[in-house]
N, CA and C of each residue as an Amber inpcrd file, in Angstrom:
protein
   426
  -9.5500000  -1.1120000   0.9330000  -8.3690000  -1.0830000   0.0850000
  -8.7620000   1.2260000   0.7490000  -7.5750000   1.1500000   0.3590000
  -8.2950000   2.8480000   0.7320000  -7.2040000   3.3100000   1.9870000
  -5.5820000   2.4470000   2.5730000  -4.1150000   2.9090000   3.1960000
  -4.2150000   3.2970000   2.1830000  -3.3330000   3.2680000   0.8970000
  -2.5850000   3.8520000  -0.2830000  -3.2120000   4.2580000  -1.3420000
  -4.3120000   4.9060000  -1.5710000  -5.3260000   5.2430000  -2.9880000
  -4.6770000   6.5700000  -3.7410000  -4.8480000   6.3480000  -4.6430000
  -4.6590000   7.8290000  -5.5920000  -5.8310000   7.9020000  -6.7560000
  -6.5420000   8.3960000  -6.5610000  -7.6600000   8.9160000  -7.6520000
  -7.4090000   9.8630000  -9.1030000  -7.4820000   8.0130000  -9.8770000
  -6.6620000   9.5330000 -11.4090000  -7.4790000   9.3410000 -12.7790000
  -8.4200000   8.5260000 -12.5530000  -9.5940000  10.1220000 -13.0260000
 -11.2250000  10.2750000 -12.4550000 -11.2630000  11.3790000 -11.8170000
 -12.5270000  11.3870000 -10.5900000 -13.5390000  11.3370000 -11.8880000
 -14.6300000  11.2430000 -10.9940000 -15.8330000  10.8410000 -11.4470000
 -16.6910000  12.5580000 -12.6570000 -15.6700000  13.6790000 -11.9390000
 -16.2440000  15.0920000 -12.2250000 -16.0510000  14.6270000 -13.2590000
 -14.9480000  14.1010000 -14.0650000 -14.6400000  14.4080000 -15.2140000
 -15.3320000  13.1710000 -16.3680000 -15.6940000  12.8560000 -16.3490000
 -16.8400000  11.7560000 -16.6440000 -18.8180000  11.9600000 -16.7200000
 -18.4510000  12.7690000 -15.9270000 -20.3820000  12.6530000 -15.6550000
 -20.9460000  12.1010000 -14.3590000 -19.8810000  11.6870000 -13.7120000
 -20.2920000  10.2520000 -13.0350000 -20.4390000   9.1610000 -13.5010000
 -19.4810000   9.3350000 -14.7460000 -19.8990000   7.7590000 -15.2960000
 -19.3940000   6.2740000 -14.6000000 -17.8560000   6.4550000 -14.0230000
 -16.8820000   6.4080000 -13.9180000 -15.5110000   7.3100000 -12.9930000
 -14.8180000   5.9660000 -12.6410000 -13.9470000   6.8900000 -11.6580000
 -12.6190000   5.1970000 -11.9120000 -11.7930000   5.7970000 -12.1640000
 -10.4240000   4.7000000 -11.8640000  -9.6710000   5.4900000 -10.8230000
  -8.8700000   4.1950000  -9.6950000  -8.0770000   4.5490000  -8.5810000
  -6.8890000   3.4970000  -8.9470000  -6.3050000   4.1190000  -8.6840000
  -4.6170000   3.1550000  -8.2140000  -5.2120000   2.8890000  -6.3140000
  -4.5800000   1.4160000  -6.1330000  -4.7150000   1.2330000  -4.1430000
  -3.5610000   0.6190000  -4.6760000  -2.9590000   0.4430000  -3.6180000
  -2.2730000   0.4150000  -2.8850000  -2.4880000  -1.1500000  -1.8720000
  -2.6480000  -2.6170000  -1.8650000  -2.5980000  -3.2570000  -0.0600000
  -1.8660000  -3.7660000   0.1450000  -1.6010000  -3.5540000   1.0010000
   0.3270000  -4.0940000   1.8540000   0.4200000  -5.4420000   2.3480000
   1.3880000  -5.6490000   2.3050000   2.2300000  -7.2820000   2.6220000
   0.8010000  -7.5360000   3.4430000   0.1990000  -8.9510000   3.2870000
  -0.5900000  -8.8310000   5.1350000  -1.5360000  -8.5980000   5.5110000
  -2.1890000  -7.7500000   4.8820000  -3.3620000  -7.0390000   4.8450000
  -4.7160000  -8.1140000   5.3340000  -4.7060000  -7.9060000   6.3010000
  -5.5140000  -8.7080000   7.2180000  -7.4540000  -8.2900000   6.2840000
  -7.4160000  -8.7830000   5.4480000  -9.6070000  -9.1330000   4.9520000
 -10.7480000  -7.8360000   6.0930000 -11.2170000  -7.4050000   4.5430000
 -12.7190000  -6.3730000   4.7920000 -13.3870000  -7.0790000   5.4940000
 -13.9590000  -6.6360000   5.8270000 -15.7270000  -7.1720000   6.5750000
 -16.3530000  -7.3200000   5.0210000 -17.1800000  -8.6800000   4.5640000
 -17.8360000  -8.5350000   3.6520000 -18.9400000  -7.0900000   2.6680000
 -18.9620000  -6.1870000   1.7970000 -19.2400000  -5.5300000   1.4690000
 -19.6520000  -5.4150000   0.4030000 -20.7980000  -4.5820000   0.1060000
 -21.6750000  -4.6430000  -1.1770000 -22.2690000  -2.8050000  -1.6910000
 -22.6630000  -3.6360000  -2.4560000 -22.4520000  -1.5380000  -2.7020000
 -23.0780000  -1.4300000  -4.3300000 -24.0890000  -0.6050000  -4.7310000
 -24.4850000  -0.9130000  -6.0370000 -23.7220000  -0.5070000  -7.1210000
 -22.9560000   0.6530000  -7.1210000 -21.7830000   0.5180000  -8.4040000
 -20.7500000  -1.6200000  -8.7400000 -21.0590000  -1.1250000 -10.2770000
 -20.3330000  -2.0580000 -10.5810000 -18.5750000  -1.3760000 -10.6210000
 -17.5540000  -3.1710000  -9.9990000 -16.7190000  -2.1490000  -9.3170000
 -15.5890000  -3.8010000  -9.8480000 -14.9710000  -2.4140000 -11.2220000
 -12.9780000  -4.2280000 -11.5020000 -12.0530000  -3.2980000 -10.9860000
 -11.8870000  -4.8540000 -10.8720000 -10.4160000  -4.9870000 -10.5330000
  -9.3290000  -5.4410000 -11.4050000  -8.7480000  -4.1850000 -11.0210000
  -7.4620000  -4.9970000 -11.7260000  -6.1500000  -5.0320000 -11.2590000
  -5.2810000  -6.5990000 -10.7810000  -4.0310000  -6.7400000 -10.8990000
  -3.1470000  -6.1630000 -11.0580000  -2.5340000  -5.5900000 -11.1630000
  -0.7590000  -4.8540000 -11.6360000  -0.0340000  -5.2390000 -11.9430000
   0.3570000  -5.4630000 -10.1780000   1.2000000  -6.5870000  -9.8080000
   1.5260000  -6.9590000  -8.6260000   1.3170000  -8.5280000  -8.1900000
   1.5690000  -9.4270000  -6.8250000   0.2550000  -9.9310000  -7.3220000
  -0.5410000 -10.1370000  -6.3160000  -1.1430000 -11.2770000  -6.1750000
  -1.9540000 -11.0890000  -5.5450000  -3.1170000 -10.7760000  -5.8100000
  -4.6050000 -10.1440000  -4.3660000  -4.9850000 -11.5910000  -4.6970000
  -5.7160000 -11.8540000  -3.0340000  -6.7260000 -12.9920000  -3.1470000
  -7.8950000 -12.7360000  -3.1610000  -9.1360000 -12.8020000  -3.1710000
  -9.8780000 -12.8320000  -3.9040000 -11.4780000 -13.3900000  -3.0310000
 -12.7810000 -12.4010000  -2.8280000 -13.8590000 -13.5950000  -1.8070000
 -14.8040000 -13.3020000  -2.1760000 -16.0830000 -13.5680000  -2.6570000
 -17.2970000 -13.5040000  -2.8120000 -18.4210000 -13.8770000  -1.6230000
 -19.0660000 -13.4460000  -1.3720000 -19.3810000 -13.8840000   0.0880000
 -20.4220000 -15.8600000  -0.2510000 -20.0240000 -16.6520000   1.0650000
 -20.3810000 -17.3050000   0.4360000 -19.9850000 -18.6780000  -1.3240000
 -18.3550000 -18.5580000  -1.5510000 -17.6610000 -18.7400000  -2.6540000
 -16.4910000 -19.0350000  -1.9950000 -15.7760000 -19.5020000  -2.8110000
 -14.2990000 -20.1730000  -1.9740000 -13.2010000 -18.4430000  -2.7520000
 -12.7980000 -18.5610000  -1.9860000 -11.0300000 -18.1360000  -2.1110000
 -10.5930000 -18.4950000  -3.1440000 -10.4960000 -17.0270000  -4.4070000
  -8.8910000 -17.1600000  -6.0280000  -7.9740000 -16.1970000  -5.9040000
  -7.4640000 -16.4010000  -6.6250000  -5.9340000 -15.3140000  -6.2560000
  -6.5620000 -14.4280000  -7.6360000  -5.7430000 -13.5710000  -7.7560000
  -5.7600000 -12.5530000  -9.0250000  -4.1080000 -12.5930000  -8.4400000
  -3.0680000 -13.0630000  -9.7880000  -2.2240000 -12.2710000 -10.4320000
  -2.0700000 -11.1670000 -10.9940000  -1.5310000 -10.9020000 -11.7240000
  -0.6410000  -9.1780000 -12.2800000  -1.3250000  -9.9100000 -13.1830000
  -2.1870000  -8.3630000 -14.1180000  -2.6990000  -8.9450000 -15.1290000
  -4.3480000  -9.4660000 -15.3140000  -4.9160000  -9.8390000 -14.0510000
  -5.7170000 -10.1930000 -13.9620000  -6.5440000  -9.4200000 -13.4040000
  -9.1970000  -9.9090000 -14.1910000  -8.8300000  -8.9840000 -13.5040000
 -10.6540000  -9.6880000 -12.9340000 -11.8150000  -9.4900000 -11.8760000
 -12.8960000  -9.5090000 -11.1850000 -13.7140000  -8.3800000 -11.5680000
 -14.7790000  -8.5460000 -12.2010000 -15.4880000  -8.1160000 -12.1850000
 -16.6960000  -8.2050000 -10.9480000 -17.0500000  -7.0160000 -10.1840000
 -17.8030000  -7.0500000  -8.7790000 -19.5360000  -7.1870000  -9.7530000
 -19.8960000  -7.1750000  -9.7380000 -22.1930000  -7.0640000 -10.2650000
 -22.4990000  -5.7910000  -9.4900000 -23.7040000  -5.2910000  -8.6270000
 -23.7080000  -4.4560000  -7.8300000 -24.1490000  -4.9960000  -7.4020000
 -24.5140000  -5.0200000  -5.5310000 -24.7030000  -5.2010000  -4.9670000
 -24.2500000  -6.7110000  -4.4050000 -23.0330000  -7.4740000  -5.1650000
 -22.7240000  -8.9820000  -4.0550000 -21.0130000  -8.5910000  -3.8330000
 -22.0150000  -8.9060000  -2.0310000 -20.2870000  -8.4810000  -1.2050000
 -19.2210000  -9.7590000  -1.6540000 -18.4300000  -8.3180000  -1.0900000
 -16.6190000  -8.8210000  -2.0320000 -15.8690000  -8.6110000  -0.8680000
 -14.5850000  -9.7370000  -0.5420000 -14.1040000  -9.0730000  -0.1310000
 -12.2960000  -9.5280000  -0.4040000 -11.1950000  -8.6690000   0.2300000
  -9.9330000  -9.3480000  -0.9400000  -8.6970000  -8.8100000   0.2010000
  -7.7930000  -9.5030000   0.0040000  -6.6320000  -9.4360000   1.2970000
  -5.7530000  -9.6420000   0.2300000  -4.0010000  -9.1580000   0.8970000
  -2.3050000  -9.7190000   0.5450000  -2.0750000 -10.2730000   1.6000000
  -1.8850000 -11.6350000   0.8930000  -1.5500000 -13.1890000   2.1500000
   0.3250000 -12.3170000   1.3410000   0.2190000 -12.1580000   0.1010000
   1.9540000 -11.8080000   0.3120000   2.5580000 -11.7190000   1.1380000
   3.9070000 -11.0250000   0.6930000   5.5970000 -10.2460000   1.4320000
   5.0630000  -8.8280000   0.9920000   4.7290000  -8.5520000  -0.4350000
   5.3250000  -7.7210000  -0.6940000   3.7150000  -6.8390000  -1.5410000
   3.7670000  -5.9210000  -1.6380000   2.5930000  -5.0770000  -1.7210000
   1.8800000  -5.2540000  -2.7230000   0.3190000  -5.7780000  -3.5630000
   0.2810000  -5.7570000  -4.5450000  -1.0570000  -4.3590000  -4.4720000
  -0.7750000  -3.9270000  -6.8100000  -0.8490000  -2.9050000  -6.9220000
  -2.3600000  -3.0150000  -7.8120000  -3.3810000  -2.5300000  -7.8260000
  -4.5080000  -3.0910000  -7.8330000  -5.0380000  -1.2690000  -8.8410000
  -5.5260000  -1.9240000 -10.6660000  -6.4420000  -0.2690000 -10.8560000
  -7.4700000  -0.6780000 -10.0680000  -8.8820000   0.1470000  -9.5460000
  -9.9610000   0.0530000  -9.3500000 -11.1750000   0.8610000 -11.2460000
 -11.7700000   0.0850000 -11.3820000 -12.5290000   0.6750000 -12.5190000
 -14.0450000   0.6510000 -11.3510000 -14.6350000   1.3580000 -11.2330000
 -15.7960000   2.0560000 -10.7070000 -16.8960000   2.6790000 -11.6570000
 -18.1940000   2.6030000 -12.1760000 -18.4340000   2.6270000 -12.8620000
 -20.4510000   2.4170000 -12.5130000 -21.4570000   3.7070000 -11.4070000
 -21.3190000   5.0830000 -11.6590000 -19.8140000   5.0270000 -10.8470000
 -19.4020000   5.6260000 -11.0800000 -18.3480000   6.7090000  -9.6830000
 -19.3080000   7.6840000  -8.8780000 -18.2980000   7.1600000  -7.8990000
 -18.8420000   8.1080000  -6.4190000 -17.8980000   7.3950000  -5.8500000
 -17.1430000   5.5260000  -5.6680000 -16.4160000   5.6210000  -4.9010000
 -15.1520000   6.8010000  -4.3750000 -14.9790000   7.6800000  -5.6290000
 -13.6040000   8.5290000  -6.0250000 -14.0820000   9.6850000  -4.7370000
 -14.6280000   9.9010000  -4.2860000 -15.9980000  10.8910000  -3.5210000
 -15.5990000   9.7530000  -1.7810000 -16.0520000   9.0890000  -1.5970000
 -15.8350000   7.7220000  -0.0890000 -14.6040000   8.6970000  -0.0600000
 -13.7820000   8.2370000  -1.0230000 -12.6110000   7.5140000  -0.2840000
 -11.5630000   9.7390000   0.0610000 -12.1110000  10.7540000  -1.1280000
 -11.9830000  11.8600000  -1.0970000 -12.5240000  12.0760000   0.9220000
 -14.1260000  12.0160000   1.0940000 -14.5760000  11.8700000   1.9660000
 -13.9120000  11.8680000   4.1250000 -13.7320000  10.3940000   3.3810000
 -12.4680000   9.4490000   4.5630000 -11.4760000   9.7720000   4.7050000
 -10.3910000  10.4940000   4.0250000  -9.5170000  10.9580000   3.3520000
  -9.6090000  11.8360000   5.1100000 -10.4320000  13.1150000   4.9530000
 -10.8510000  14.6800000   5.4570000 -11.4630000  14.0680000   7.2310000
 -12.5360000  13.1980000   6.6710000 -12.7780000  12.7960000   8.2220000
 -11.1790000  11.6240000   9.0470000 -10.8110000  11.0100000   8.8720000
  -9.3370000  10.9760000   9.7000000  -8.1690000  11.9230000   9.4260000
  -8.1270000  13.0660000   9.0490000  -7.7710000  13.7850000   8.6030000
  -7.8310000  14.4640000   9.8990000  -9.1100000  15.1580000  10.3100000
  -9.8070000  15.7560000  11.5330000 -10.1110000  14.7540000  12.4870000
  -9.9900000  13.0140000  12.5230000 -10.3470000  12.5080000  13.5050000
  -8.7120000  11.8080000  13.0730000  -8.2570000  11.7310000  13.6000000
  -6.6810000  10.4820000  13.2990000  -7.3990000   9.0500000  13.7850000
  -7.0820000   8.1440000  14.0430000  -7.7550000   7.2370000  13.9740000
  -6.1670000   6.7550000  15.0360000  -5.0350000   6.8770000  15.2560000
  -4.8660000   6.7760000  16.5350000  -4.8160000   7.2710000  17.7660000
  -5.6770000   8.9050000  17.2780000  -5.5550000   9.5780000  18.6570000
  -7.2010000   9.4150000  18.9720000  -7.9950000   9.9120000  18.1820000
  -9.5950000   9.0580000  17.9950000 -10.5690000   8.5680000  19.1720000
 -11.3000000   9.0190000  19.9160000 -12.3540000   7.5840000  20.7280000
 -12.7440000   7.5160000  18.8990000 -12.5540000   5.7310000  19.2340000
 -12.3850000   4.3320000  18.3110000 -14.3440000   4.1680000  18.0980000
 -15.2480000   3.9580000  19.2060000 -16.2630000   4.5950000  18.8960000
 -16.8720000   5.7120000  18.6640000 -16.0300000   7.2160000  18.0940000
 -17.4150000   7.6850000  17.5730000 -15.7560000   8.4940000  16.3860000
 -14.8700000   6.9140000  16.0100000 -14.6780000   7.4720000  14.9000000
 -15.1160000   6.1890000  13.9350000 -15.9210000   5.3110000  14.1750000
 -16.1860000   4.2130000  14.4370000 -18.1700000   4.5370000  13.2250000
 -18.7760000   5.5640000  14.2540000 -19.6580000   6.0350000  13.9050000
 -19.5960000   7.0750000  12.9580000 -18.5880000   7.5780000  12.3230000
 -18.9410000   8.5510000  11.1470000 -18.3170000   7.8430000   9.7260000
 -17.3690000   6.6870000  10.0530000 -17.3460000   5.5820000   9.0190000
 -18.1200000   4.8380000   8.6480000 -19.5740000   5.0190000   9.7640000
 -20.6730000   4.5460000   9.8090000 -21.1880000   5.2750000   9.1150000
 -21.6820000   6.4970000   9.5320000 -22.3880000   6.9530000   8.2710000
 -21.7970000   7.2580000   6.8750000 -20.4160000   7.1680000   6.6290000
 -20.2640000   8.0770000   5.5660000 -20.1870000   6.8660000   4.6440000
 -19.7050000   5.3450000   4.7710000 -20.5060000   4.7320000   3.9330000
 -21.5070000   4.6290000   3.7680000 -22.7790000   5.2560000   4.4430000
 -23.9710000   4.6550000   4.7420000 -24.3490000   6.2410000   3.0760000
 -23.5430000   7.2550000   3.9050000 -23.9560000   8.1820000   2.6030000
 -23.7410000   8.2860000   1.4260000 -23.1130000   7.2550000   0.9130000
 -21.7040000   6.1080000  -0.1380000 -22.6660000   5.0680000  -0.6580000
 -23.2210000   4.7320000  -0.0250000 -23.9100000   3.4870000  -0.0260000
 -23.2890000   2.1790000  -0.2400000 -22.2280000   2.1700000   1.0940000
 -21.0440000   1.2900000   1.1690000 -22.2330000   0.2930000   2.7880000
 -22.1940000  -0.8220000   2.2010000 -23.0960000  -1.6470000   3.2340000
 -22.2050000  -2.1860000   3.9070000 -22.0030000  -3.0450000   5.0740000
 -21.2820000  -3.9800000   5.4360000 -21.9520000  -5.8120000   5.9940000
 -22.2650000  -6.8700000   5.0970000 -22.9470000  -7.1800000   5.5330000
 -22.6330000  -8.9010000   6.2560000 -21.1780000  -8.3960000   6.1800000
 -20.9550000 -10.1260000   7.1940000 -19.7890000 -10.0410000   7.3690000
 -19.1660000 -10.9430000   8.3920000 -17.9340000 -10.0770000   8.7570000
 -17.2000000 -10.8800000   7.8710000 -15.6770000 -10.9930000   8.2270000
 -14.9520000 -10.8970000   7.5010000 -14.6910000 -13.1450000   6.9830000
 -14.2380000 -13.0840000   5.6730000 -13.2770000 -14.3160000   5.3710000
 -11.7670000 -14.6860000   6.5130000 -12.5860000 -15.8190000   7.9320000
 -11.6080000 -16.3010000   8.1480000 -12.1540000 -17.8370000   8.4710000
């Protein structure tokens, strides 16, 4: 996620214990690569249907009102197969994903994707992911 993200509860408000993020996954979004991280992440679908997959497991669909919990270090991916945006609440403990999204936003304002050298931008994003403990471990589902 990251296309449309809003931090509702920053980690700074909870002494780093938890962060709550509202995200909107656009229609027909492609799945990102399988990613893992140390924090526990819960995806609560508020509106729409989100397709979700853990690495080496079958994909499944979460409808509005349904939730999946991602244990620390379990690789996962998600996407929107539908025609309408999917609204998701992310609850992460401990906090930190909020700071990653803030840092990503600053980077993309400095290096817009449509005008920046893709190799330089990818290298900067790789450094950011590493700094925040986000590890890409397998290609996107497909």
